[in-house]
């Protein structure tokens, strides 16, 4: 697996420090609020697990699975809900937890969908922000790392369902995904 990575963009240690700091910030910002963290599966599961442990205030969690990539490397632009939330969103301050904010198309769709369900507030926390690829007007309220326009895997991010368990964020060698 490591041989398929051309370079490490973000180390395990840097991720741990940033996630801890982000958890502290979110804890301050949401003190006294009705926090519901919504993890967008599958990519955000590793980030969600670490982030929720770094948050020191009461919070509920739920999961949503959406698909817009298939097995390719570019978004199709069509968002399909594979698994919807179990919790009624009325009265919750929702924090969408995502692995990467890339084109923004999927997150824009999810944000609008969840707003329409009666949330008290809605914000986005993402591990990685890739503004060079943005196609819609959306920004993360919280993010750990701003990254260049490269195809990254690890720490939950995948290519064809592989590399999610790589503990850092690395750039996948082009020959791996252009075969």
Tab-separated table of C-alpha atoms in Angstrom:
chain	number	residue	atom	x	y	z
A	1	UNK	CA	0.000	0.000	0.000
A	2	UNK	CA	2.782	2.426	0.925
A	3	UNK	CA	4.452	1.766	-2.445
A	4	UNK	CA	1.399	3.255	-4.190
A	5	UNK	CA	1.881	6.616	-2.424
A	6	UNK	CA	4.156	9.125	-4.168
A	7	UNK	CA	4.432	11.468	-1.170
A	8	UNK	CA	2.901	12.170	2.227
A	9	UNK	CA	0.953	15.436	2.306
A	10	UNK	CA	-0.149	15.262	5.952
A	11	UNK	CA	1.489	13.072	8.594
A	12	UNK	CA	-0.285	11.091	11.300
A	13	UNK	CA	1.199	13.409	13.919
A	14	UNK	CA	0.012	16.575	12.166
A	15	UNK	CA	-3.472	15.113	11.774
A	16	UNK	CA	-3.660	14.242	15.472
A	17	UNK	CA	-2.613	17.776	16.527
A	18	UNK	CA	-5.043	19.525	14.179
A	19	UNK	CA	-7.990	17.260	15.039
A	20	UNK	CA	-7.414	17.852	18.762
A	21	UNK	CA	-7.312	21.630	18.233
A	22	UNK	CA	-10.413	21.498	16.036
A	23	UNK	CA	-12.265	19.474	18.682
A	24	UNK	CA	-11.409	22.103	21.289
A	25	UNK	CA	-12.673	24.903	19.007
A	26	UNK	CA	-15.917	23.077	18.217
A	27	UNK	CA	-16.439	22.376	21.933
A	28	UNK	CA	-16.183	26.109	22.671
A	29	UNK	CA	-18.384	27.122	19.729
A	30	UNK	CA	-21.140	24.613	20.506
A	31	UNK	CA	-21.166	24.941	24.312
A	32	UNK	CA	-24.813	24.959	25.438
A	33	UNK	CA	-26.091	23.958	21.990
A	34	UNK	CA	-27.811	20.800	20.800
A	35	UNK	CA	-24.946	19.363	18.720
A	36	UNK	CA	-25.565	16.591	16.223
A	37	UNK	CA	-22.526	15.439	14.278
A	38	UNK	CA	-23.406	13.905	10.912
A	39	UNK	CA	-20.665	11.767	9.403
A	40	UNK	CA	-20.711	11.373	5.636
A	41	UNK	CA	-19.744	7.751	5.025
A	42	UNK	CA	-17.488	6.139	4.178
A	43	UNK	CA	-14.647	8.622	3.834
A	44	UNK	CA	-15.207	10.619	7.000
A	45	UNK	CA	-15.390	7.687	9.419
A	46	UNK	CA	-11.767	7.921	10.591
A	47	UNK	CA	-11.919	11.723	10.959
A	48	UNK	CA	-15.328	11.489	12.683
A	49	UNK	CA	-14.058	8.935	15.218
A	50	UNK	CA	-11.069	11.071	16.161
A	51	UNK	CA	-12.959	14.381	16.090
A	52	UNK	CA	-15.836	13.207	18.291
A	53	UNK	CA	-13.332	11.998	20.893
A	54	UNK	CA	-11.683	15.441	20.820
A	55	UNK	CA	-15.008	17.194	21.506
A	56	UNK	CA	-15.636	17.668	25.222
A	57	UNK	CA	-19.327	18.646	25.218
A	58	UNK	CA	-22.359	16.375	24.838
A	59	UNK	CA	-23.075	15.498	21.217
A	60	UNK	CA	-25.175	13.021	19.314
A	61	UNK	CA	-23.985	11.362	16.130
A	62	UNK	CA	-25.634	9.988	13.024
A	63	UNK	CA	-24.445	8.751	9.653
A	64	UNK	CA	-25.331	9.403	6.066
A	65	UNK	CA	-23.925	7.615	3.040
A	66	UNK	CA	-23.968	9.297	-0.336
A	67	UNK	CA	-22.426	8.424	-3.651
A	68	UNK	CA	-21.202	10.745	-6.362
A	69	UNK	CA	-17.960	9.132	-7.532
A	70	UNK	CA	-18.497	5.440	-8.227
A	71	UNK	CA	-15.050	3.919	-8.750
A	72	UNK	CA	-13.613	6.875	-10.654
A	73	UNK	CA	-11.522	9.824	-9.551
A	74	UNK	CA	-13.875	12.652	-10.555
A	75	UNK	CA	-17.316	13.412	-9.195
A	76	UNK	CA	-20.187	12.497	-11.461
A	77	UNK	CA	-22.192	15.494	-10.225
A	78	UNK	CA	-25.116	13.227	-9.395
A	79	UNK	CA	-25.602	12.664	-5.658
A	80	UNK	CA	-27.364	9.500	-4.562
A	81	UNK	CA	-28.357	8.945	-0.919
A	82	UNK	CA	-27.354	5.401	-0.046
A	83	UNK	CA	-28.106	5.630	3.714
A	84	UNK	CA	-30.174	8.441	5.208
A	85	UNK	CA	-30.150	9.786	8.757
A	86	UNK	CA	-32.063	8.073	11.547
A	87	UNK	CA	-32.585	11.217	13.683
A	88	UNK	CA	-35.221	13.925	13.124
A	89	UNK	CA	-33.180	17.111	12.677
A	90	UNK	CA	-35.634	19.626	14.187
A	91	UNK	CA	-33.928	21.653	16.901
A	92	UNK	CA	-30.414	20.343	16.284
A	93	UNK	CA	-27.278	22.322	15.570
A	94	UNK	CA	-25.923	20.054	12.847
A	95	UNK	CA	-22.236	19.715	12.130
A	96	UNK	CA	-21.607	17.825	8.886
A	97	UNK	CA	-18.324	15.924	9.201
A	98	UNK	CA	-16.656	15.196	5.880
A	99	UNK	CA	-13.253	13.922	4.786
A	100	UNK	CA	-12.631	16.407	1.970
A	101	UNK	CA	-14.263	19.473	0.483
A	102	UNK	CA	-13.371	19.185	-3.188
A	103	UNK	CA	-15.766	20.318	-5.935
A	104	UNK	CA	-18.307	21.130	-3.218
A	105	UNK	CA	-21.172	19.673	-5.224
A	106	UNK	CA	-21.931	16.820	-2.830
A	107	UNK	CA	-21.660	18.963	0.297
A	108	UNK	CA	-23.810	21.720	-1.211
A	109	UNK	CA	-26.507	19.161	-1.988
A	110	UNK	CA	-26.335	17.614	1.491
A	111	UNK	CA	-26.328	21.010	3.218
A	112	UNK	CA	-29.423	22.170	1.343
A	113	UNK	CA	-31.179	18.861	1.968
A	114	UNK	CA	-30.505	18.954	5.720
A	115	UNK	CA	-31.429	22.656	6.054
A	116	UNK	CA	-34.824	21.825	4.573
A	117	UNK	CA	-35.348	19.284	7.358
A	118	UNK	CA	-35.608	21.919	10.093
A	119	UNK	CA	-32.127	22.179	11.555
A	120	UNK	CA	-31.500	24.980	14.018
A	121	UNK	CA	-28.127	25.592	12.376
A	122	UNK	CA	-25.823	23.771	10.024
A	123	UNK	CA	-22.046	23.958	9.605
A	124	UNK	CA	-19.355	21.894	7.901
A	125	UNK	CA	-16.191	20.401	9.378
A	126	UNK	CA	-13.778	18.775	6.975
A	127	UNK	CA	-10.353	17.271	7.343
A	128	UNK	CA	-9.151	18.541	3.971
A	129	UNK	CA	-10.085	21.554	1.895
A	130	UNK	CA	-9.131	21.597	-1.793
A	131	UNK	CA	-10.302	25.045	-2.987
A	132	UNK	CA	-8.668	24.732	-6.435
A	133	UNK	CA	-11.344	22.185	-7.408
A	134	UNK	CA	-14.396	24.092	-6.135
A	135	UNK	CA	-17.287	24.213	-8.596
A	136	UNK	CA	-19.967	25.680	-6.306
A	137	UNK	CA	-20.005	28.433	-3.703
A	138	UNK	CA	-19.482	26.581	-0.420
A	139	UNK	CA	-16.900	26.856	2.344
A	140	UNK	CA	-16.045	24.751	5.352
A	141	UNK	CA	-16.700	26.388	8.715
A	142	UNK	CA	-13.962	24.205	10.189
A	143	UNK	CA	-11.108	22.487	8.378
A	144	UNK	CA	-7.759	21.039	9.307
A	145	UNK	CA	-5.671	21.286	6.140
A	146	UNK	CA	-5.768	23.226	2.886
A	147	UNK	CA	-4.323	20.963	0.195
A	148	UNK	CA	-3.265	21.342	-3.446
A	149	UNK	CA	-5.132	19.798	-6.362
A	150	UNK	CA	-3.705	16.283	-6.122
A	151	UNK	CA	-5.435	12.914	-5.807
A	152	UNK	CA	-5.134	11.968	-2.140
A	153	UNK	CA	-5.872	8.826	-0.152
A	154	UNK	CA	-5.534	7.672	3.433
A	155	UNK	CA	-7.129	8.514	6.776
A	156	UNK	CA	-10.493	7.443	5.382
A	157	UNK	CA	-10.076	8.681	1.818
A	158	UNK	CA	-9.997	5.992	-0.833
A	159	UNK	CA	-9.476	5.062	-4.396
A	160	UNK	CA	-11.791	2.230	-5.453
A	161	UNK	CA	-12.436	1.390	-1.766
A	162	UNK	CA	-8.713	0.924	-1.023
A	163	UNK	CA	-6.230	2.958	1.060
A	164	UNK	CA	-8.771	4.154	3.675
A	165	UNK	CA	-6.654	2.480	6.373
A	166	UNK	CA	-3.450	4.304	5.405
A	167	UNK	CA	-2.786	6.348	8.582
A	168	UNK	CA	-1.644	9.594	6.904
A	169	UNK	CA	-2.839	11.543	3.858
A	170	UNK	CA	-0.764	10.790	0.793
A	171	UNK	CA	-0.773	11.487	-2.912
A	172	UNK	CA	-1.654	8.390	-4.899
A	173	UNK	CA	0.725	7.606	-7.750
A	174	UNK	CA	-0.924	8.448	-11.085
A	175	UNK	CA	-0.195	5.026	-12.543
A	176	UNK	CA	-2.335	3.406	-9.830
A	177	UNK	CA	-5.544	5.133	-10.936
A	178	UNK	CA	-4.889	5.447	-14.680
A	179	UNK	CA	-4.421	1.731	-15.357
